[in-house]
mmCIF file with all atom_site columns, C-alpha atoms in Angstrom:
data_model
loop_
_atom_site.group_PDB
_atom_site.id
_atom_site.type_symbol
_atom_site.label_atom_id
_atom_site.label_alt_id
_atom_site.label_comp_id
_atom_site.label_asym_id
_atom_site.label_entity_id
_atom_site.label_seq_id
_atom_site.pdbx_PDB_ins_code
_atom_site.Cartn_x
_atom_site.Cartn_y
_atom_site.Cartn_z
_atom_site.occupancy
_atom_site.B_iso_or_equiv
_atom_site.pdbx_formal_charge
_atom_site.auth_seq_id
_atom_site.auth_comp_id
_atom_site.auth_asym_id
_atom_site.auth_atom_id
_atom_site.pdbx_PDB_model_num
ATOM 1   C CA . UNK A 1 1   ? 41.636 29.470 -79.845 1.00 72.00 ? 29  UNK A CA 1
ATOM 2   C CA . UNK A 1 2   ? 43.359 29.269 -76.425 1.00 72.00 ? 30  UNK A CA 1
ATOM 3   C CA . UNK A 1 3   ? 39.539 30.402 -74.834 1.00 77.00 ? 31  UNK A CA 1
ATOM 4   C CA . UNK A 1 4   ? 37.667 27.894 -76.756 1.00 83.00 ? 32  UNK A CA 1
ATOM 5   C CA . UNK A 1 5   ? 40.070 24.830 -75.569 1.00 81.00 ? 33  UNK A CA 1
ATOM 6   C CA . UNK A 1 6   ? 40.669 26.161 -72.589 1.00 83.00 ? 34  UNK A CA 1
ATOM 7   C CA . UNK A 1 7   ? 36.650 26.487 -72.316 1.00 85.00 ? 35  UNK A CA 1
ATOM 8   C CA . UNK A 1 8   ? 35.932 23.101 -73.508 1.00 85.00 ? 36  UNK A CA 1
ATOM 9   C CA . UNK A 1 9   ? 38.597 21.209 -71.732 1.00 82.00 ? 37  UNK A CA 1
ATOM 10  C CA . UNK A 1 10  ? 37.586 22.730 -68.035 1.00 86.00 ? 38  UNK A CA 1
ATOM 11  C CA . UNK A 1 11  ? 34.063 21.913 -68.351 1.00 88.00 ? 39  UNK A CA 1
ATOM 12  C CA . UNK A 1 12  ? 33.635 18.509 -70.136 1.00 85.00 ? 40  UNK A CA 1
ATOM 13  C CA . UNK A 1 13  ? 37.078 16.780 -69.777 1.00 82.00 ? 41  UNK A CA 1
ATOM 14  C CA . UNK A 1 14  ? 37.606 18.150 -65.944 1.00 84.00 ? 42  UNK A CA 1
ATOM 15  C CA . UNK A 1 15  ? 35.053 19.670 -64.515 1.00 87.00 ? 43  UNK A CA 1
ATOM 16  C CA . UNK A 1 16  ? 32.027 16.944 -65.744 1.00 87.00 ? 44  UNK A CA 1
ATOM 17  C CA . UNK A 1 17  ? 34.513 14.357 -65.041 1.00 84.00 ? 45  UNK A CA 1
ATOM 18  C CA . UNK A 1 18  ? 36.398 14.634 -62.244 1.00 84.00 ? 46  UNK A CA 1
ATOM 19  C CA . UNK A 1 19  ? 34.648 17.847 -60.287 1.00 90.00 ? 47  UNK A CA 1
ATOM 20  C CA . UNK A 1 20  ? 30.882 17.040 -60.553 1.00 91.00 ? 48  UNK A CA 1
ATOM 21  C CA . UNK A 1 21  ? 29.867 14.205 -62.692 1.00 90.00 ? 49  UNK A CA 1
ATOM 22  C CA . UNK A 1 22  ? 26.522 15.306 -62.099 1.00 91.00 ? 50  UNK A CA 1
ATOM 23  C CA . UNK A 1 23  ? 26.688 18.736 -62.941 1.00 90.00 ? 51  UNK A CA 1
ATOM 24  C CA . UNK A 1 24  ? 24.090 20.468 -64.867 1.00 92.00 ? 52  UNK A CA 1
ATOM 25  C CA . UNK A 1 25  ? 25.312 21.803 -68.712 1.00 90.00 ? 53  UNK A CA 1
ATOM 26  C CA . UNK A 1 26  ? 24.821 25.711 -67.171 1.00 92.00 ? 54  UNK A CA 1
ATOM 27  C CA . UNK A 1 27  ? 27.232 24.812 -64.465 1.00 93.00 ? 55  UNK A CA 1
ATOM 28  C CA . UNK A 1 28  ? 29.605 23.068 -66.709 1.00 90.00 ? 56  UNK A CA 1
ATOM 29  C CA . UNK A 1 29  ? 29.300 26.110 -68.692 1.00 91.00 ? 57  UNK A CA 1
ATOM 30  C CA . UNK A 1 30  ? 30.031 28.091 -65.747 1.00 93.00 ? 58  UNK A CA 1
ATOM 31  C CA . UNK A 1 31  ? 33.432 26.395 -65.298 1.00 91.00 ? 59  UNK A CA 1
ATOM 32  C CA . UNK A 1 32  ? 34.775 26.692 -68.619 1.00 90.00 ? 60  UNK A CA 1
ATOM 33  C CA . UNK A 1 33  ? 34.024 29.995 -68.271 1.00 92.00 ? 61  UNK A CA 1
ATOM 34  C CA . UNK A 1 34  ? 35.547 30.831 -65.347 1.00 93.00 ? 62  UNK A CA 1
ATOM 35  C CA . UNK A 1 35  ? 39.045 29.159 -67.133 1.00 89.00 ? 63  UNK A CA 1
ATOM 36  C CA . UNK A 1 36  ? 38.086 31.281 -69.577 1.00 90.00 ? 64  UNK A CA 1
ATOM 37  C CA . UNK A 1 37  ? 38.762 34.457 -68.025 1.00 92.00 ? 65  UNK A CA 1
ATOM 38  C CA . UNK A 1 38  ? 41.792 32.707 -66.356 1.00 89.00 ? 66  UNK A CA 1
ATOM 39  C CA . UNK A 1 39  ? 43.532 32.506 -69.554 1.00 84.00 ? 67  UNK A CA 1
ATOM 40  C CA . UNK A 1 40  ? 42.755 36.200 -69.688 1.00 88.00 ? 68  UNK A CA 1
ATOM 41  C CA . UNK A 1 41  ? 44.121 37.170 -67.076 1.00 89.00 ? 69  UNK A CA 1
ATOM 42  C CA . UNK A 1 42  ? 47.277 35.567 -67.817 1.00 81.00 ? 70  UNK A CA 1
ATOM 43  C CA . UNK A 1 43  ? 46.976 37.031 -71.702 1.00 79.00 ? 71  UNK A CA 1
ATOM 44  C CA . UNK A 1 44  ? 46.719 40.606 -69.716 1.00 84.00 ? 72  UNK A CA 1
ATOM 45  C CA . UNK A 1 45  ? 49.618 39.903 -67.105 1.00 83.00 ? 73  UNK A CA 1
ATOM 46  C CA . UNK A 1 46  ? 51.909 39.199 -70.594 1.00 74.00 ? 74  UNK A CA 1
ATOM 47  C CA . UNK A 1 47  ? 50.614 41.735 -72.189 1.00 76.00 ? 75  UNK A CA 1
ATOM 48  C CA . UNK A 1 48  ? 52.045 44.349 -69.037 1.00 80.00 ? 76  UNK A CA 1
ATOM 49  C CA . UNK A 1 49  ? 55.494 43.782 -70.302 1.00 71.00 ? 77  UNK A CA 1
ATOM 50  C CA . UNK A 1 50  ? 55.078 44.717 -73.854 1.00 70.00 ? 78  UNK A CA 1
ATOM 51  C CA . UNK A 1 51  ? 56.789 41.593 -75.608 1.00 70.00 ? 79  UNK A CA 1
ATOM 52  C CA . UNK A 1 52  ? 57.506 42.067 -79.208 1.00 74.00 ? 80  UNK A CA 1
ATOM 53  C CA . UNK A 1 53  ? 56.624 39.418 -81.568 1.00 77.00 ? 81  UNK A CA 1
ATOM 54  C CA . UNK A 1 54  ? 59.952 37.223 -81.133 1.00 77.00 ? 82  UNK A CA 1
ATOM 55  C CA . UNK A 1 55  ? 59.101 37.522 -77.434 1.00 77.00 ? 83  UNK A CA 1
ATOM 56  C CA . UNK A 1 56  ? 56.180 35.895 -78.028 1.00 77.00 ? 84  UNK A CA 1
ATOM 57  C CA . UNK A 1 57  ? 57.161 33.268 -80.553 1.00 79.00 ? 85  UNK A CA 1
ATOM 58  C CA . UNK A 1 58  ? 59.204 31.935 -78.693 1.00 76.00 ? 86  UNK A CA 1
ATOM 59  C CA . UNK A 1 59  ? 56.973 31.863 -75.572 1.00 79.00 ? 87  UNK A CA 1
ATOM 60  C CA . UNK A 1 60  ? 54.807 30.340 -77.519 1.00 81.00 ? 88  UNK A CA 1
ATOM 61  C CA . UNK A 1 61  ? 57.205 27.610 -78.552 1.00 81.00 ? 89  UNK A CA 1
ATOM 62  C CA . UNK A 1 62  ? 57.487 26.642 -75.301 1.00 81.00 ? 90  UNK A CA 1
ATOM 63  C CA . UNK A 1 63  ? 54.562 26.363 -73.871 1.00 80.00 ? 91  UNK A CA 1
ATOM 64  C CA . UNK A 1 64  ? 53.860 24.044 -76.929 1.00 86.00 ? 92  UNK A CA 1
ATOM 65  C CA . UNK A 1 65  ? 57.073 22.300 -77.188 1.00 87.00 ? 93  UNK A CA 1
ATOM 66  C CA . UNK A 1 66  ? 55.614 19.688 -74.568 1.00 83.00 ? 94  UNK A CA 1
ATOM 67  C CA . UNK A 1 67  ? 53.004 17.979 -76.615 1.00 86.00 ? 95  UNK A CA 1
ATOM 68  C CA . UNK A 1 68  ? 55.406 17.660 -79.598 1.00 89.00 ? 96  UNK A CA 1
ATOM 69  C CA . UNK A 1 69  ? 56.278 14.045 -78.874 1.00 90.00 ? 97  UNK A CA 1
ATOM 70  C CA . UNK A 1 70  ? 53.317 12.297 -77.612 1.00 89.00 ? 98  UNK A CA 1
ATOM 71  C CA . UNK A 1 71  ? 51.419 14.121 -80.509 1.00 89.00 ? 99  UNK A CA 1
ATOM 72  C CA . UNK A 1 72  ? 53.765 12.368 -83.087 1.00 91.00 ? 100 UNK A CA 1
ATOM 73  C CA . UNK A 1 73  ? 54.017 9.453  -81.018 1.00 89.00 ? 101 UNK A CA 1
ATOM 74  C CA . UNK A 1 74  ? 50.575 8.838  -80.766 1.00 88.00 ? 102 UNK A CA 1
ATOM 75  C CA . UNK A 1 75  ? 49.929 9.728  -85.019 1.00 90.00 ? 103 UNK A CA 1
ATOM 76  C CA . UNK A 1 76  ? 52.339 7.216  -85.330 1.00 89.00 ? 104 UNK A CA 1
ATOM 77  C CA . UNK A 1 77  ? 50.910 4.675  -83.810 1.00 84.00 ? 105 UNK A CA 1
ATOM 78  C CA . UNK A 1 78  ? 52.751 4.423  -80.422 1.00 82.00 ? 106 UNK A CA 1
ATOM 79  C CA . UNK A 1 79  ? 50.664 3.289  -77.517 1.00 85.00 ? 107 UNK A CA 1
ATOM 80  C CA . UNK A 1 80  ? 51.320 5.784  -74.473 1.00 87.00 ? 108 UNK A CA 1
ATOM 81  C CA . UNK A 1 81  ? 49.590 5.420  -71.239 1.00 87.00 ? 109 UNK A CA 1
ATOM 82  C CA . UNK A 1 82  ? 47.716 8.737  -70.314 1.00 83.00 ? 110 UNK A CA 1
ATOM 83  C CA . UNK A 1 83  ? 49.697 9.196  -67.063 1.00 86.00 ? 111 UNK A CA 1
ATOM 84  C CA . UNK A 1 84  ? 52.663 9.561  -69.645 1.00 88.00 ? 112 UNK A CA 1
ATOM 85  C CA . UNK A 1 85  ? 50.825 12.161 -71.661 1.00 86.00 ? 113 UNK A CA 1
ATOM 86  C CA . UNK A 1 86  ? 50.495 14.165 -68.963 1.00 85.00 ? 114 UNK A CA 1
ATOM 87  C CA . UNK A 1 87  ? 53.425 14.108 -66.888 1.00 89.00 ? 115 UNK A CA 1
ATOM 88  C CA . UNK A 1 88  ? 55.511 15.075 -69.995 1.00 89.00 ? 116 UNK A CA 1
ATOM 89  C CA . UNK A 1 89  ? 53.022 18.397 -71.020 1.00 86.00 ? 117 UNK A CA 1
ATOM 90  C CA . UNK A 1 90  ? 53.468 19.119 -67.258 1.00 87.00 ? 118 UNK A CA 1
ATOM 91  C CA . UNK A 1 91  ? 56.749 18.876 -66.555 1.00 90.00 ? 119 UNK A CA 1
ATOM 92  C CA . UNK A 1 92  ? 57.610 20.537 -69.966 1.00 89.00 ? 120 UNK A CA 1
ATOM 93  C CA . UNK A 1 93  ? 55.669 23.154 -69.299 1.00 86.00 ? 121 UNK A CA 1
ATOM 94  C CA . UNK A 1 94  ? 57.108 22.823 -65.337 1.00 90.00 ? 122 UNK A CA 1
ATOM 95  C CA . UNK A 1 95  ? 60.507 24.084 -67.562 1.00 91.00 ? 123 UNK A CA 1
ATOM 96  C CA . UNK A 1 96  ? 60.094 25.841 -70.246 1.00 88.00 ? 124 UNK A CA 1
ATOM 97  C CA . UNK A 1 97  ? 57.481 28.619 -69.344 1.00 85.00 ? 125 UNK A CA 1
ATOM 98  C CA . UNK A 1 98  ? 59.754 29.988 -66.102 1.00 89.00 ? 126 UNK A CA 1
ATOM 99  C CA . UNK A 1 99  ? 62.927 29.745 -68.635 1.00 90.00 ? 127 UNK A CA 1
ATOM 100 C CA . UNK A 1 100 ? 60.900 31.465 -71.282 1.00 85.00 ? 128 UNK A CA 1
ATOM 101 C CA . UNK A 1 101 ? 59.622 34.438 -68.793 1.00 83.00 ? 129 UNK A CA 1
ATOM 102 C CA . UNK A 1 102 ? 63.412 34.857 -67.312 1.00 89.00 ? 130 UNK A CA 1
ATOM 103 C CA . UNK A 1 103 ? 65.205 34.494 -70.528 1.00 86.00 ? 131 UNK A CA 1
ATOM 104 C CA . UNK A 1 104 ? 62.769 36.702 -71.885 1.00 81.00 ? 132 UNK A CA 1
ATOM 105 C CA . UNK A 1 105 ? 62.597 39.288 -69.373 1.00 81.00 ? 133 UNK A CA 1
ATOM 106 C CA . UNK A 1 106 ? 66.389 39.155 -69.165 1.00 87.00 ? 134 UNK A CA 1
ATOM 107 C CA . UNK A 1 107 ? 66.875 39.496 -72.632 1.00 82.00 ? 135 UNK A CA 1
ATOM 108 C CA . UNK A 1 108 ? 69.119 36.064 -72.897 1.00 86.00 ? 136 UNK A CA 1
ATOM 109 C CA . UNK A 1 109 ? 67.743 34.358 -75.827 1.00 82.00 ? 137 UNK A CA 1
ATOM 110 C CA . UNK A 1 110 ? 70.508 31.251 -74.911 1.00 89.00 ? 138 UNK A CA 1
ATOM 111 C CA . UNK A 1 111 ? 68.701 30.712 -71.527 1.00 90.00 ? 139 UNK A CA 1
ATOM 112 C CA . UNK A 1 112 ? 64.898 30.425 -72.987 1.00 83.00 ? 140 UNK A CA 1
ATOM 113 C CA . UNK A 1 113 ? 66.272 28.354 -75.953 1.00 86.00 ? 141 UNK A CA 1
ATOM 114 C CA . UNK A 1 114 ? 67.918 26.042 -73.695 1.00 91.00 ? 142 UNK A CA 1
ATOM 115 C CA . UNK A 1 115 ? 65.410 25.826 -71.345 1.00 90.00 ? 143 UNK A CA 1
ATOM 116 C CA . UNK A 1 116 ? 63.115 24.731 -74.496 1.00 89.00 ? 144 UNK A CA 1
ATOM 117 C CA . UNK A 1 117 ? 65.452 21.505 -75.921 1.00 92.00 ? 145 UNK A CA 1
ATOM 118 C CA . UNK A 1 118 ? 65.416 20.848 -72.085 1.00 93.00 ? 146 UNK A CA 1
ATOM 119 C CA . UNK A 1 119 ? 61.552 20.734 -71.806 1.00 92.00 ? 147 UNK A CA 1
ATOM 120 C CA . UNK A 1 120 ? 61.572 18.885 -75.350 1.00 92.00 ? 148 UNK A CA 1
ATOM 121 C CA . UNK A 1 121 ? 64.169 16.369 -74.385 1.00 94.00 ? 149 UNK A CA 1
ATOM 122 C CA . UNK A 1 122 ? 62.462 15.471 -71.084 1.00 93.00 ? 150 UNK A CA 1
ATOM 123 C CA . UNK A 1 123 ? 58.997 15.055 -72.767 1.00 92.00 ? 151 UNK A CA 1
ATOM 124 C CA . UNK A 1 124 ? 60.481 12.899 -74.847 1.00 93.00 ? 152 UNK A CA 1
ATOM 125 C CA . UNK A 1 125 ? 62.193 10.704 -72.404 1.00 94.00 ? 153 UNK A CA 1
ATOM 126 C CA . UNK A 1 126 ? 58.510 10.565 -70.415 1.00 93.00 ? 154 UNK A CA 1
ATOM 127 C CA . UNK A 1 127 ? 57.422 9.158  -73.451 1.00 91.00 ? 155 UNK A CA 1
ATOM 128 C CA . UNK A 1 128 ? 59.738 6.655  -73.582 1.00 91.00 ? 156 UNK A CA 1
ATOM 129 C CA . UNK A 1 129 ? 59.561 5.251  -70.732 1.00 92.00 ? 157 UNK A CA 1
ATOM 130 C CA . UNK A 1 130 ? 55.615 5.342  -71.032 1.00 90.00 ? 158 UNK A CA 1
ATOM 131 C CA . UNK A 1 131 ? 56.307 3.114  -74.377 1.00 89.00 ? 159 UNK A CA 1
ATOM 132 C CA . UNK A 1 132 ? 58.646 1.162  -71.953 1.00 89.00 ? 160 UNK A CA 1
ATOM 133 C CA . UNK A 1 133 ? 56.036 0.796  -69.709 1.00 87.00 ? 161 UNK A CA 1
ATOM 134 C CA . UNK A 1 134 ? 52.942 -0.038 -71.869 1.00 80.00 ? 162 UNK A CA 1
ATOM 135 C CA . UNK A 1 135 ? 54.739 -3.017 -73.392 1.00 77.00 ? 163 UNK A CA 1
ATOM 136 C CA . UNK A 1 136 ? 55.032 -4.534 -69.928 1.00 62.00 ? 164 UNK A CA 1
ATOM 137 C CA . UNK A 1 137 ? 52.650 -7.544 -69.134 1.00 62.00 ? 165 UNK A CA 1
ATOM 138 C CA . UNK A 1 138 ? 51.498 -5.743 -65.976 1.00 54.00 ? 166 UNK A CA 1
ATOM 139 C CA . UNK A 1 139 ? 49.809 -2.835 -68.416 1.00 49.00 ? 167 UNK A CA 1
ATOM 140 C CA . UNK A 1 140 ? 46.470 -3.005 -68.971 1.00 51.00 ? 168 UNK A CA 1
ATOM 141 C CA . UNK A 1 141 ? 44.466 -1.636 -72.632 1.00 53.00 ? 169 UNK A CA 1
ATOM 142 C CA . UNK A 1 142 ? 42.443 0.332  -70.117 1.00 56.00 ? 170 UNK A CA 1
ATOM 143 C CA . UNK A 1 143 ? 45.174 3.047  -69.496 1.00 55.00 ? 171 UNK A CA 1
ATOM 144 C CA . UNK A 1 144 ? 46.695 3.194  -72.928 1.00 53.00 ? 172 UNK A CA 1
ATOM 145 C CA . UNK A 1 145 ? 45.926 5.915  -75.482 1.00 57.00 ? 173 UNK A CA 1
ATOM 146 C CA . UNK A 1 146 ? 46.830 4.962  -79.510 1.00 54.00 ? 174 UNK A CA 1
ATOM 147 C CA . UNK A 1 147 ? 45.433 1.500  -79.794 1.00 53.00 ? 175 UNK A CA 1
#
């Protein structure tokens, strides 16, 4: 699942979009390939260490612990601007993957956990101040996501 999104989202949402508007469908293919075997390589560089399967739940958790909060946010109805979506998967992520990896390859399960409610608390405030934001007179429809 990770190729195929990862493979969709590099060639239509970014690489059609922002890269080369005009790019051909083989070229756009090309891309998403290419993140493709990115994710792969980072699959194989975590697989070097030999996790064991809490090792990689919780890894997992949080990587995904950042869209948590706009995702609900947005099914229930909140209006977030897109800048807010992204700044709070990036920054969580910014947090919680290096505290995973350490507190992983330490073997402190307190210092990944933490690091995760830290990730998950500061998407959450991104997404409040988004909402904050969106309700302003100044906002336009235009950036807002959930209308």
């Amino acid at each position: 699942s990770a190729f195929v999104a990862t493979g969709s989202l590099t060639s239509i949402d970014v690489y059609k979009r922002y890269i080369s508007p005009s790019a051909s469908d083989s070229d756009s293919l090309k891309a998403g390939r290419i993140a493709m075997l990115f994710v792969a390589a980072i699959g194989l560089f975590f697989s070097f260490f030999k996790p064991d399967l809490f090792w990689l739940f919780l890894t997992i958790s949080a990587v995904a612990v950042g869209g948590i909060v706009p995702t609900v946010t947005l099914i229930l109805g909140g209006k977030l601007p897109a800048w807010s979506i992204t700044l709070s998967v990036w920054s969580s992520l910014a947090i919680a993957l290096p505290s995973a990896i350490y507190g992983n390859l330490a073997g402190n399960n307190d210092i990944h956990i933490q690091g995760t409610l830290l990730a998950l608390l500061t998407s959450a405030l991104i997404s409040i101040v988004g909402i904050n934001l969106s309700r302003a007179p100044s906002e336009t429809p235009e950036g807002t996501l959930g209308e």
